[in-house]
PDB file of C-alpha atoms and ligand atoms in Angstrom:
ATOM      1  CA  MET A 747      93.177 121.940 133.243  1.00 42.00           C
ATOM      2  CA  SER A 748      96.151 120.378 134.978  1.00 43.00           C
ATOM      3  CA  ALA A 749      99.748 120.561 133.830  1.00 43.00           C
ATOM      4  CA  ALA A 750     100.945 118.565 136.828  1.00 44.00           C
ATOM      5  CA  PRO A 751     102.209 114.981 136.758  1.00 44.00           C
ATOM      6  CA  SER A 752      99.451 112.466 136.135  1.00 52.00           C
ATOM      7  CA  PRO A 753      97.406 111.490 139.182  1.00 53.00           C
ATOM      8  CA  THR A 754      97.305 107.949 137.792  1.00 58.00           C
ATOM      9  CA  GLY A 755     100.923 107.195 138.683  1.00 77.00           C
ATOM     10  CA  PRO A 756     104.504 108.086 137.836  1.00 91.00           C
ATOM     11  CA  LEU A 757     105.169 110.183 134.760  1.00 97.00           C
ATOM     12  CA  ARG A 758     105.398 108.003 131.652  1.00 98.00           C
ATOM     13  CA  HIS A 759     106.855 108.852 128.261  1.00 98.00           C
ATOM     14  CA  PHE A 760     106.630 107.049 124.904  1.00 99.00           C
ATOM     15  CA  LEU A 761     110.042 107.706 123.387  1.00 99.00           C
ATOM     16  CA  GLN A 762     110.512 104.249 121.920  1.00 98.00           C
ATOM     17  CA  LEU A 763     108.295 101.190 121.640  1.00 98.00           C
ATOM     18  CA  ARG A 764     110.013  99.343 124.447  1.00 98.00           C
ATOM     19  CA  ASP A 765     109.120 102.073 126.925  1.00 98.00           C
ATOM     20  CA  PHE A 766     105.898 100.014 127.094  1.00 98.00           C
ATOM     21  CA  SER A 767     105.550  96.364 128.069  1.00 98.00           C
ATOM     22  CA  ALA A 768     103.922  93.893 125.680  1.00 98.00           C
ATOM     23  CA  ASP A 769     100.852  93.978 127.904  1.00 98.00           C
ATOM     24  CA  GLU A 770     100.644  97.776 127.729  1.00 98.00           C
ATOM     25  CA  ILE A 771     100.979  97.688 123.937  1.00 98.00           C
ATOM     26  CA  GLN A 772      98.175  95.128 123.767  1.00 98.00           C
ATOM     27  CA  TYR A 773      96.058  97.369 125.997  1.00 98.00           C
ATOM     28  CA  VAL A 774      96.626 100.420 123.757  1.00 98.00           C
ATOM     29  CA  LEU A 775      95.777  98.352 120.656  1.00 98.00           C
ATOM     30  CA  SER A 776      92.574  97.003 122.155  1.00 98.00           C
ATOM     31  CA  ARG A 777      91.572 100.459 123.373  1.00 98.00           C
ATOM     32  CA  ALA A 778      92.283 101.843 119.869  1.00 98.00           C
ATOM     33  CA  ARG A 779      89.784  99.372 118.434  1.00 98.00           C
ATOM     34  CA  ILE A 780      87.080 100.562 120.848  1.00 98.00           C
ATOM     35  CA  ILE A 781      87.830 104.223 120.083  1.00 98.00           C
ATOM     36  CA  LYS A 782      87.868 103.532 116.327  1.00 98.00           C
ATOM     37  CA  ASP A 783      84.527 101.746 116.516  1.00 98.00           C
ATOM     38  CA  LYS A 784      82.944 104.702 118.336  1.00 98.00           C
ATOM     39  CA  PHE A 785      84.468 107.124 115.812  1.00 98.00           C
ATOM     40  CA  LYS A 786      82.933 105.147 112.938  1.00 98.00           C
ATOM     41  CA  ARG A 787      79.535 105.353 114.649  1.00 98.00           C
ATOM     42  CA  TYR A 788      79.901 109.113 115.268  1.00 98.00           C
ATOM     43  CA  GLN A 789      79.762 108.586 119.020  1.00 98.00           C
ATOM     44  CA  PRO A 790      81.506 111.351 120.994  1.00 97.00           C
ATOM     45  CA  HIS A 791      84.482 110.188 123.038  1.00 98.00           C
ATOM     46  CA  HIS A 792      85.706 113.149 125.075  1.00 98.00           C
ATOM     47  CA  THR A 793      87.991 111.457 127.587  1.00 98.00           C
ATOM     48  CA  LEU A 794      90.597 114.246 127.301  1.00 98.00           C
ATOM     49  CA  HIS A 795      88.162 117.133 127.697  1.00 98.00           C
ATOM     50  CA  ASP A 796      90.070 120.385 128.354  1.00 98.00           C
ATOM     51  CA  ARG A 797      93.491 118.739 127.963  1.00 98.00           C
ATOM     52  CA  ASN A 798      96.070 120.429 125.776  1.00 98.00           C
ATOM     53  CA  LEU A 799      98.684 118.815 123.524  1.00 99.00           C
ATOM     54  CA  ALA A 800     101.743 120.719 122.266  1.00 99.00           C
ATOM     55  CA  MET A 801     103.148 119.348 118.994  1.00 98.00           C
ATOM     56  CA  VAL A 802     106.739 120.277 118.184  1.00 98.00           C
ATOM     57  CA  PHE A 803     107.816 119.594 114.614  1.00 98.00           C
ATOM     58  CA  GLU A 804     111.491 119.891 113.727  1.00 98.00           C
ATOM     59  CA  LYS A 805     110.843 117.922 110.493  1.00 98.00           C
ATOM     60  CA  ALA A 806     108.011 117.941 107.939  1.00 98.00           C
ATOM     61  CA  SER A 807     104.827 115.925 108.399  1.00 98.00           C
ATOM     62  CA  THR A 808     101.391 115.253 106.945  1.00 98.00           C
ATOM     63  CA  ARG A 809     100.038 112.165 108.744  1.00 98.00           C
ATOM     64  CA  THR A 810     101.577 112.759 112.160  1.00 99.00           C
ATOM     65  CA  ARG A 811     100.362 116.313 112.378  1.00 98.00           C
ATOM     66  CA  VAL A 812      96.838 115.645 111.119  1.00 99.00           C
ATOM     67  CA  SER A 813      96.346 112.491 113.191  1.00 99.00           C
ATOM     68  CA  PHE A 814      97.532 114.043 116.464  1.00 99.00           C
ATOM     69  CA  GLU A 815      95.701 117.307 115.857  1.00 98.00           C
ATOM     70  CA  ALA A 816      92.410 115.752 114.742  1.00 98.00           C
ATOM     71  CA  GLY A 817      92.752 113.073 117.424  1.00 98.00           C
ATOM     72  CA  MET A 818      93.182 115.508 120.282  1.00 98.00           C
ATOM     73  CA  TYR A 819      90.159 117.568 119.181  1.00 98.00           C
ATOM     74  CA  GLN A 820      88.105 114.386 118.851  1.00 98.00           C
ATOM     75  CA  LEU A 821      89.023 113.513 122.451  1.00 98.00           C
ATOM     76  CA  GLY A 822      87.671 116.877 123.594  1.00 98.00           C
ATOM     77  CA  GLY A 823      91.057 118.583 123.961  1.00 98.00           C
ATOM     78  CA  SER A 824      93.021 121.124 121.977  1.00 98.00           C
ATOM     79  CA  VAL A 825      96.458 121.448 120.370  1.00 98.00           C
ATOM     80  CA  ILE A 826      99.287 123.913 119.893  1.00 98.00           C
ATOM     81  CA  TYR A 827     101.435 123.482 116.776  1.00 98.00           C
ATOM     82  CA  LEU A 828     105.088 124.546 116.962  1.00 98.00           C
ATOM     83  CA  THR A 829     107.905 124.281 114.461  1.00 98.00           C
ATOM     84  CA  THR A 830     111.625 124.876 114.825  1.00 98.00           C
ATOM     85  CA  GLU A 831     111.538 127.918 112.551  1.00 97.00           C
ATOM     86  CA  GLY A 832     108.408 129.351 114.143  1.00 97.00           C
ATOM     87  CA  SER A 833     109.666 129.022 117.708  1.00 98.00           C
ATOM     88  CA  GLN A 834     112.735 129.962 119.690  1.00 97.00           C
ATOM     89  CA  LEU A 835     114.148 126.468 119.051  1.00 98.00           C
ATOM     90  CA  GLY A 836     115.255 127.851 115.677  1.00 97.00           C
ATOM     91  CA  ARG A 837     117.132 130.615 117.504  1.00 96.00           C
ATOM     92  CA  ALA A 838     119.093 128.203 119.682  1.00 97.00           C
ATOM     93  CA  GLU A 839     116.953 128.140 122.836  1.00 98.00           C
ATOM     94  CA  PRO A 840     118.146 124.972 124.600  1.00 98.00           C
ATOM     95  CA  ILE A 841     115.803 122.003 124.291  1.00 98.00           C
ATOM     96  CA  GLU A 842     115.898 121.631 128.097  1.00 98.00           C
ATOM     97  CA  ASP A 843     114.575 125.169 128.624  1.00 98.00           C
ATOM     98  CA  THR A 844     111.921 124.631 125.961  1.00 98.00           C
ATOM     99  CA  ALA A 845     110.819 121.475 127.772  1.00 98.00           C
ATOM    100  CA  ARG A 846     110.668 123.194 131.170  1.00 98.00           C
ATOM    101  CA  VAL A 847     108.509 125.989 129.798  1.00 98.00           C
ATOM    102  CA  ILE A 848     106.143 124.095 127.492  1.00 98.00           C
ATOM    103  CA  SER A 849     105.492 121.364 130.032  1.00 98.00           C
ATOM    104  CA  ARG A 850     104.315 123.908 132.625  1.00 98.00           C
ATOM    105  CA  MET A 851     101.615 125.033 130.204  1.00 98.00           C
ATOM    106  CA  VAL A 852     100.204 121.896 128.564  1.00 98.00           C
ATOM    107  CA  ASP A 853      99.261 118.353 129.560  1.00 98.00           C
ATOM    108  CA  LEU A 854     101.091 116.386 126.905  1.00 98.00           C
ATOM    109  CA  VAL A 855     103.835 116.942 124.315  1.00 99.00           C
ATOM    110  CA  MET A 856     104.529 115.232 120.986  1.00 99.00           C
ATOM    111  CA  ILE A 857     107.873 115.863 119.297  1.00 98.00           C
ATOM    112  CA  ARG A 858     109.245 115.020 115.859  1.00 98.00           C
ATOM    113  CA  THR A 859     112.960 115.698 115.821  1.00 98.00           C
ATOM    114  CA  PHE A 860     116.418 114.461 114.814  1.00 98.00           C
ATOM    115  CA  GLU A 861     118.567 112.513 117.332  1.00 98.00           C
ATOM    116  CA  GLN A 862     116.877 110.317 119.926  1.00 98.00           C
ATOM    117  CA  THR A 863     119.078 112.013 122.517  1.00 98.00           C
ATOM    118  CA  ARG A 864     117.283 115.271 121.736  1.00 98.00           C
ATOM    119  CA  ILE A 865     113.846 113.900 122.652  1.00 98.00           C
ATOM    120  CA  GLU A 866     115.384 112.175 125.686  1.00 98.00           C
ATOM    121  CA  ARG A 867     116.783 115.523 126.846  1.00 98.00           C
ATOM    122  CA  PHE A 868     113.368 117.090 126.372  1.00 98.00           C
ATOM    123  CA  ALA A 869     111.651 114.307 128.326  1.00 98.00           C
ATOM    124  CA  ALA A 870     114.187 114.523 131.153  1.00 98.00           C
ATOM    125  CA  HIS A 871     113.099 118.136 131.730  1.00 98.00           C
ATOM    126  CA  SER A 872     109.378 117.708 131.083  1.00 98.00           C
ATOM    127  CA  ARG A 873     106.657 117.670 133.738  1.00 98.00           C
ATOM    128  CA  VAL A 874     104.228 115.956 131.374  1.00 98.00           C
ATOM    129  CA  PRO A 875     104.319 112.853 129.152  1.00 98.00           C
ATOM    130  CA  VAL A 876     106.328 113.131 125.934  1.00 99.00           C
ATOM    131  CA  ILE A 877     105.519 111.156 122.774  1.00 99.00           C
ATOM    132  CA  ASN A 878     107.987 110.389 119.990  1.00 99.00           C
ATOM    133  CA  GLY A 879     106.421 111.490 116.700  1.00 99.00           C
ATOM    134  CA  LEU A 880     109.569 110.266 114.835  1.00 99.00           C
ATOM    135  CA  THR A 881     113.266 110.614 115.458  1.00 98.00           C
ATOM    136  CA  ASN A 882     116.236 109.481 113.382  1.00 98.00           C
ATOM    137  CA  GLU A 883     116.266 106.289 115.462  1.00 98.00           C
ATOM    138  CA  PHE A 884     112.603 105.349 116.027  1.00 98.00           C
ATOM    139  CA  HIS A 885     109.002 105.852 114.870  1.00 99.00           C
ATOM    140  CA  PRO A 886     106.990 104.059 117.564  1.00 99.00           C
ATOM    141  CA  CYS A 887     103.556 105.632 116.857  1.00 99.00           C
ATOM    142  CA  GLN A 888     103.753 104.344 113.286  1.00 99.00           C
ATOM    143  CA  ILE A 889     104.530 100.809 114.411  1.00 99.00           C
ATOM    144  CA  LEU A 890     101.554 100.854 116.813  1.00 99.00           C
ATOM    145  CA  ALA A 891      99.373 101.774 113.812  1.00 99.00           C
ATOM    146  CA  ASP A 892     100.988  99.103 111.641  1.00 99.00           C
ATOM    147  CA  ILE A 893     100.403  96.380 114.198  1.00 99.00           C
ATOM    148  CA  LEU A 894      96.818  97.489 114.739  1.00 99.00           C
ATOM    149  CA  THR A 895      96.356  97.265 110.960  1.00 99.00           C
ATOM    150  CA  PHE A 896      97.869  93.778 110.833  1.00 99.00           C
ATOM    151  CA  VAL A 897      95.659  92.589 113.693  1.00 98.00           C
ATOM    152  CA  GLU A 898      92.525  93.986 112.036  1.00 98.00           C
ATOM    153  CA  HIS A 899      93.281  92.171 108.781  1.00 98.00           C
ATOM    154  CA  ARG A 900      94.932  88.965 109.963  1.00 98.00           C
ATOM    155  CA  GLY A 901      94.555  88.563 113.739  1.00 98.00           C
ATOM    156  CA  SER A 902      97.429  88.277 116.212  1.00 98.00           C
ATOM    157  CA  ILE A 903     100.921  89.059 114.914  1.00 98.00           C
ATOM    158  CA  HIS A 904     102.469  86.643 117.448  1.00 98.00           C
ATOM    159  CA  GLY A 905     104.430  83.912 115.648  1.00 98.00           C
ATOM    160  CA  LYS A 906     104.122  85.621 112.262  1.00 98.00           C
ATOM    161  CA  THR A 907     106.914  86.815 109.933  1.00 98.00           C
ATOM    162  CA  VAL A 908     107.410  90.406 108.821  1.00 99.00           C
ATOM    163  CA  ALA A 909     109.828  91.200 105.960  1.00 99.00           C
ATOM    164  CA  TRP A 910     111.499  94.605 106.062  1.00 99.00           C
ATOM    165  CA  ILE A 911     112.928  95.533 102.647  1.00 99.00           C
ATOM    166  CA  GLY A 912     115.231  98.537 102.377  1.00 98.00           C
ATOM    167  CA  ASP A 913     116.965 101.008 104.632  1.00 98.00           C
ATOM    168  CA  ALA A 914     118.033 100.275 108.214  1.00 98.00           C
ATOM    169  CA  ASN A 915     116.164 103.336 109.433  1.00 98.00           C
ATOM    170  CA  ASN A 916     113.883 104.502 112.252  1.00 98.00           C
ATOM    171  CA  MET A 917     111.074 102.209 111.045  1.00 98.00           C
ATOM    172  CA  SER A 918     113.198  99.068 110.813  1.00 98.00           C
ATOM    173  CA  TYR A 919     114.647  99.482 114.308  1.00 98.00           C
ATOM    174  CA  THR A 920     111.157 100.027 115.708  1.00 98.00           C
ATOM    175  CA  TRP A 921     109.929  96.901 113.920  1.00 98.00           C
ATOM    176  CA  LEU A 922     112.762  95.054 115.629  1.00 98.00           C
ATOM    177  CA  GLN A 923     111.619  96.230 119.063  1.00 98.00           C
ATOM    178  CA  ALA A 924     108.070  95.171 118.160  1.00 98.00           C
ATOM    179  CA  ALA A 925     109.236  91.711 117.079  1.00 98.00           C
ATOM    180  CA  GLU A 926     111.033  91.177 120.369  1.00 98.00           C
ATOM    181  CA  LEU A 927     108.153  92.503 122.487  1.00 98.00           C
ATOM    182  CA  LEU A 928     105.291  90.814 120.659  1.00 98.00           C
ATOM    183  CA  GLY A 929     106.956  87.551 119.625  1.00 98.00           C
ATOM    184  CA  PHE A 930     107.206  87.533 115.839  1.00 98.00           C
ATOM    185  CA  THR A 931     110.111  87.103 113.404  1.00 98.00           C
ATOM    186  CA  LEU A 932     111.613  89.986 111.464  1.00 98.00           C
ATOM    187  CA  HIS A 933     113.339  89.320 108.133  1.00 98.00           C
ATOM    188  CA  VAL A 934     115.490  92.249 106.997  1.00 98.00           C
ATOM    189  CA  SER A 935     117.208  92.887 103.678  1.00 98.00           C
ATOM    190  CA  GLY A 936     119.059  95.991 102.526  1.00 98.00           C
ATOM    191  CA  PRO A 937     122.142  96.813 100.443  1.00 98.00           C
ATOM    192  CA  GLU A 938     125.597  96.703 101.922  1.00 98.00           C
ATOM    193  CA  GLY A 939     126.390  99.896 103.788  1.00 98.00           C
ATOM    194  CA  TYR A 940     122.717 100.388 104.729  1.00 98.00           C
ATOM    195  CA  ARG A 941     122.190  97.325 106.924  1.00 98.00           C
ATOM    196  CA  LEU A 942     121.272  97.129 110.595  1.00 98.00           C
ATOM    197  CA  ASP A 943     124.007  98.116 113.007  1.00 98.00           C
ATOM    198  CA  PRO A 944     124.891  94.968 115.014  1.00 97.00           C
ATOM    199  CA  ARG A 945     125.277  97.156 118.125  1.00 97.00           C
ATOM    200  CA  ARG A 946     121.541  97.849 117.917  1.00 97.00           C
ATOM    201  CA  THR A 947     120.254  94.380 117.070  1.00 97.00           C
ATOM    202  CA  ARG A 948     120.681  92.412 120.282  1.00 96.00           C
ATOM    203  CA  VAL A 949     117.252  90.809 120.759  1.00 96.00           C
ATOM    204  CA  GLN A 950     115.857  87.870 122.673  1.00 96.00           C
ATOM    205  CA  PRO A 951     115.618  85.250 121.359  1.00 96.00           C
ATOM    206  CA  ALA A 952     118.293  85.848 118.713  1.00 96.00           C
ATOM    207  CA  THR A 953     116.099  84.034 116.139  1.00 96.00           C
ATOM    208  CA  THR A 954     113.711  87.035 116.283  1.00 98.00           C
ATOM    209  CA  LEU A 955     115.881  88.647 113.588  1.00 98.00           C
ATOM    210  CA  ARG A 956     117.041  87.078 110.313  1.00 98.00           C
ATOM    211  CA  GLU A 957     119.078  89.113 107.849  1.00 98.00           C
ATOM    212  CA  PHE A 958     119.268  88.421 104.093  1.00 98.00           C
ATOM    213  CA  SER A 959     121.354  89.891 101.303  1.00 98.00           C
ATOM    214  CA  ASP A 960     118.686  88.876  98.748  1.00 98.00           C
ATOM    215  CA  PRO A 961     115.393  90.751  99.253  1.00 98.00           C
ATOM    216  CA  ARG A 962     113.407  87.965  97.568  1.00 98.00           C
ATOM    217  CA  GLN A 963     114.682  85.475 100.109  1.00 98.00           C
ATOM    218  CA  ALA A 964     113.720  87.874 102.890  1.00 98.00           C
ATOM    219  CA  CYS A 965     110.157  87.860 101.546  1.00 98.00           C
ATOM    220  CA  GLU A 966     109.896  84.067 101.596  1.00 98.00           C
ATOM    221  CA  GLY A 967     107.398  82.957 104.212  1.00 98.00           C
ATOM    222  CA  ALA A 968     106.444  86.536 105.119  1.00 98.00           C
ATOM    223  CA  ASP A 969     102.939  87.395 106.338  1.00 99.00           C
ATOM    224  CA  LEU A 970     103.673  91.065 105.845  1.00 99.00           C
ATOM    225  CA  VAL A 971     106.100  92.811 103.483  1.00 99.00           C
ATOM    226  CA  THR A 972     106.946  96.383 104.362  1.00 99.00           C
ATOM    227  CA  THR A 973     109.314  99.087 103.219  1.00 99.00           C
ATOM    228  CA  ASP A 974     109.980 102.819 103.467  1.00 98.00           C
ATOM    229  CA  VAL A 975     111.710 105.600 101.563  1.00 98.00           C
ATOM    230  CA  TRP A 976     115.362 105.027 100.675  1.00 98.00           C
ATOM    231  CA  THR A 977     116.275 108.461 102.028  1.00 98.00           C
ATOM    232  CA  SER A 978     114.792 109.499 105.342  1.00 98.00           C
ATOM    233  CA  MET A 979     114.329 113.099 106.450  1.00 98.00           C
ATOM    234  CA  GLY A 980     117.640 114.623 107.443  1.00 96.00           C
ATOM    235  CA  TYR A 981     119.667 112.481 104.997  1.00 96.00           C
ATOM    236  CA  GLU A 982     118.697 114.289 101.766  1.00 97.00           C
ATOM    237  CA  ASP A 983     122.334 114.940 100.796  1.00 98.00           C
ATOM    238  CA  GLU A 984     122.727 111.179 100.274  1.00 98.00           C
ATOM    239  CA  ASN A 985     119.760 110.933  97.924  1.00 98.00           C
ATOM    240  CA  GLU A 986     121.595 110.181  94.669  1.00 98.00           C
ATOM    241  CA  VAL A 987     124.049 107.699  96.201  1.00 98.00           C
ATOM    242  CA  ARG A 988     121.202 105.927  97.936  1.00 98.00           C
ATOM    243  CA  ARG A 989     119.106 105.758  94.754  1.00 98.00           C
ATOM    244  CA  ARG A 990     121.886 103.764  93.111  1.00 98.00           C
ATOM    245  CA  ALA A 991     122.612 101.575  96.148  1.00 98.00           C
ATOM    246  CA  PHE A 992     118.950 100.599  96.683  1.00 98.00           C
ATOM    247  CA  ALA A 993     118.018  99.939  93.036  1.00 98.00           C
ATOM    248  CA  ASP A 994     117.515  96.176  93.655  1.00 98.00           C
ATOM    249  CA  TRP A 995     115.444  96.757  96.813  1.00 98.00           C
ATOM    250  CA  CYS A 996     112.246  97.934  95.133  1.00 98.00           C
ATOM    251  CA  VAL A 997     109.244  95.918  96.330  1.00 98.00           C
ATOM    252  CA  ASP A 998     107.605  94.625  93.151  1.00 98.00           C
ATOM    253  CA  ALA A 999     105.093  91.912  92.236  1.00 98.00           C
ATOM    254  CA  GLN A1000     107.868  89.324  91.964  1.00 98.00           C
ATOM    255  CA  MET A1001     109.013  90.046  95.502  1.00 98.00           C
ATOM    256  CA  MET A1002     105.447  89.879  96.792  1.00 98.00           C
ATOM    257  CA  SER A1003     104.977  86.513  95.083  1.00 98.00           C
ATOM    258  CA  ALA A1004     107.829  85.115  97.221  1.00 98.00           C
ATOM    259  CA  ALA A1005     105.814  85.918 100.357  1.00 98.00           C
ATOM    260  CA  HIS A1006     102.729  84.022 101.559  1.00 98.00           C
ATOM    261  CA  GLU A1007      99.846  84.221  99.116  1.00 98.00           C
ATOM    262  CA  ASP A1008      97.807  86.289 101.567  1.00 98.00           C
ATOM    263  CA  ALA A1009     100.724  88.503 102.691  1.00 98.00           C
ATOM    264  CA  LEU A1010      99.895  92.141 103.323  1.00 99.00           C
ATOM    265  CA  PHE A1011     101.927  95.098 102.083  1.00 99.00           C
ATOM    266  CA  MET A1012     102.520  98.166 104.275  1.00 99.00           C
ATOM    267  CA  HIS A1013     104.387 101.452 103.888  1.00 99.00           C
ATOM    268  CA  CYS A1014     104.322 104.218 106.494  1.00 98.00           C
ATOM    269  CA  LEU A1015     104.100 106.824 103.688  1.00 98.00           C
ATOM    270  CA  PRO A1016     104.994 109.122 102.024  1.00 98.00           C
ATOM    271  CA  ALA A1017     105.881 106.665  99.224  1.00 98.00           C
ATOM    272  CA  HIS A1018     107.846 107.043  96.011  1.00 98.00           C
ATOM    273  CA  ARG A1019     106.338 104.759  93.393  1.00 98.00           C
ATOM    274  CA  GLY A1020     109.050 103.317  91.139  1.00 98.00           C
ATOM    275  CA  GLU A1021     111.685 103.640  93.877  1.00 98.00           C
ATOM    276  CA  GLU A1022     111.147 101.610  97.059  1.00 98.00           C
ATOM    277  CA  VAL A1023     107.820 100.179  95.810  1.00 98.00           C
ATOM    278  CA  MET A1024     106.143  99.666  92.457  1.00 98.00           C
ATOM    279  CA  GLY A1025     102.675 101.073  91.871  1.00 98.00           C
ATOM    280  CA  GLU A1026     101.414  97.537  91.168  1.00 98.00           C
ATOM    281  CA  VAL A1027     102.153  96.673  94.820  1.00 99.00           C
ATOM    282  CA  ILE A1028     101.229  99.794  96.767  1.00 99.00           C
ATOM    283  CA  ASP A1029      98.077 100.254  94.697  1.00 98.00           C
ATOM    284  CA  GLY A1030      97.416  96.506  94.458  1.00 98.00           C
ATOM    285  CA  PRO A1031      95.076  94.173  96.381  1.00 98.00           C
ATOM    286  CA  GLN A1032      97.571  93.178  99.090  1.00 98.00           C
ATOM    287  CA  SER A1033      98.281  96.760 100.102  1.00 99.00           C
ATOM    288  CA  VAL A1034      96.676  98.109 103.290  1.00 99.00           C
ATOM    289  CA  VAL A1035      98.515 101.446 103.328  1.00 99.00           C
ATOM    290  CA  TRP A1036      95.388 103.607 103.638  1.00 99.00           C
ATOM    291  CA  ASP A1037      94.080 101.635 106.619  1.00 99.00           C
ATOM    292  CA  GLU A1038      97.585 101.877 108.062  1.00 99.00           C
ATOM    293  CA  ALA A1039      97.616 105.668 107.696  1.00 99.00           C
ATOM    294  CA  GLU A1040      94.110 106.010 109.169  1.00 99.00           C
ATOM    295  CA  ASN A1041      95.043 103.875 112.142  1.00 99.00           C
ATOM    296  CA  ARG A1042      97.562 106.496 113.252  1.00 99.00           C
ATOM    297  CA  LEU A1043      94.524 108.516 114.335  1.00 99.00           C
ATOM    298  CA  HIS A1044      92.907 105.770 116.392  1.00 99.00           C
ATOM    299  CA  VAL A1045      96.002 104.303 117.992  1.00 99.00           C
ATOM    300  CA  GLN A1046      97.397 107.696 119.013  1.00 99.00           C
ATOM    301  CA  LYS A1047      94.084 108.614 120.638  1.00 98.00           C
ATOM    302  CA  ALA A1048      94.423 105.442 122.702  1.00 98.00           C
ATOM    303  CA  LEU A1049      98.064 106.274 123.423  1.00 99.00           C
ATOM    304  CA  MET A1050      97.315 109.818 124.621  1.00 98.00           C
ATOM    305  CA  GLU A1051      94.477 108.535 126.831  1.00 98.00           C
ATOM    306  CA  PHE A1052      96.747 105.876 128.320  1.00 98.00           C
ATOM    307  CA  LEU A1053      99.533 108.348 129.105  1.00 98.00           C
ATOM    308  CA  LEU A1054      97.161 110.814 130.775  1.00 98.00           C
ATOM    309  CA  LEU A1055      94.504 108.594 132.328  1.00 98.00           C
ATOM    310  CA  GLY A1056      96.031 105.131 132.609  1.00 98.00           C
ATOM    311  CA  ARG A1057      93.899 102.051 131.904  1.00 97.00           C
ATOM    312  CA  LEU A1058      90.202 102.729 131.400  1.00 93.00           C
ATOM    313  CA  SER A1059      88.888  99.281 130.521  1.00 68.00           C
TER     314      SER A1059
HETATM  315  N1  LIG B 255     104.177 108.152 108.291  1.00 70.14           N
HETATM  316  C1  LIG B 255     104.378 109.405 108.762  1.00 70.14           C
HETATM  317  O1  LIG B 255     104.841 109.616 109.880  1.00 70.14           O
HETATM  318  O2  LIG B 255     103.983 110.385 107.888  1.00 70.14           O
HETATM  319  P1  LIG B 255     104.270 111.945 108.032  1.00 70.14           P
HETATM  320  O3  LIG B 255     105.740 112.148 107.817  1.00 70.14           O
HETATM  321  O4  LIG B 255     103.432 112.553 106.933  1.00 70.14           O
HETATM  322  O5  LIG B 255     103.845 112.414 109.380  1.00 70.14           O
HETATM  323  N1  LIG B 256     111.914 106.879 107.512  1.00 70.14           N
HETATM  324  C1  LIG B 256     111.135 108.031 107.112  1.00 70.14           C
HETATM  325  C2  LIG B 256     109.758 107.935 107.656  1.00 70.14           C
HETATM  326  C3  LIG B 256     108.853 109.076 107.294  1.00 70.14           C
HETATM  327  C4  LIG B 256     107.518 108.983 107.927  1.00 70.14           C
HETATM  328  C5  LIG B 256     111.832 109.301 107.573  1.00 70.14           C
HETATM  329  O1  LIG B 256     112.346 109.314 108.695  1.00 70.14           O
HETATM  330  O2  LIG B 256     111.858 110.269 106.822  1.00 70.14           O
END
């Protein structure tokens, strides 16, 4: 096992979607489809034999943990699971020292944490690639899975329209990076006080992003309607205020009917039926949320391979 910088080139991290070029994202997506196909046919795919992934969770998780852990074993490697409370991070060991130590012992690190600056500080002191498993600002692994899911169901996302309904959170800002990189339009609608921060929305071309006060209008012409919880992890104190503010931003059948007839519905999960989405939508025929969740597994296997081995096909 090697815990040294990759022999395939300079050390790369995946801290936000735009750490990769459009071409690299397309490569990871196409590789994910190959890996998924082999998985479905029970063909072994041990490209990361003997490699070790450390997973650091400073927030709760179901999908991220299971997909990275199962994925690494399926690639022939192994994992170490760490939490804030169960490690010295919870007793104020600096993140920089944690990074120096962990990255001398493993080949790859995935972190779920709070501020983006925290994962950036970790990466700056890491000898091995670092993957963002969700921060307050971004959730790039989820967006890779979402785009893979769109492509599987509808083909290329280039030129399409995605409607984001709800909070200006880590998912929405990652969708915005995806729209700019991959050439589609993002419609966004959320209540006043919870809208995108203009300091974070400079994209090229400017028409990539269209903001709407009416969520139904945002859904018009959409090929995909997507939403997320009204209160993200770390913001629980705002739960009641947010519940009132977001009441009109629940994705229901009426909203879906404003979108294209064949529009898909996605949600990164966990979902709260009756809040950000009605059961009739998330459990309805346009919803692809289970494929979306499964694709975390396949796309992250491709991502880990790419970071450690570079391009293989
Ligand atoms: N979508 C997602 O990241 O789910 P978890 O919080 O369960 O990992
Ligand atoms: N925006 C949500 C996503 C959970 C997967 C959160 O950060 O809690």
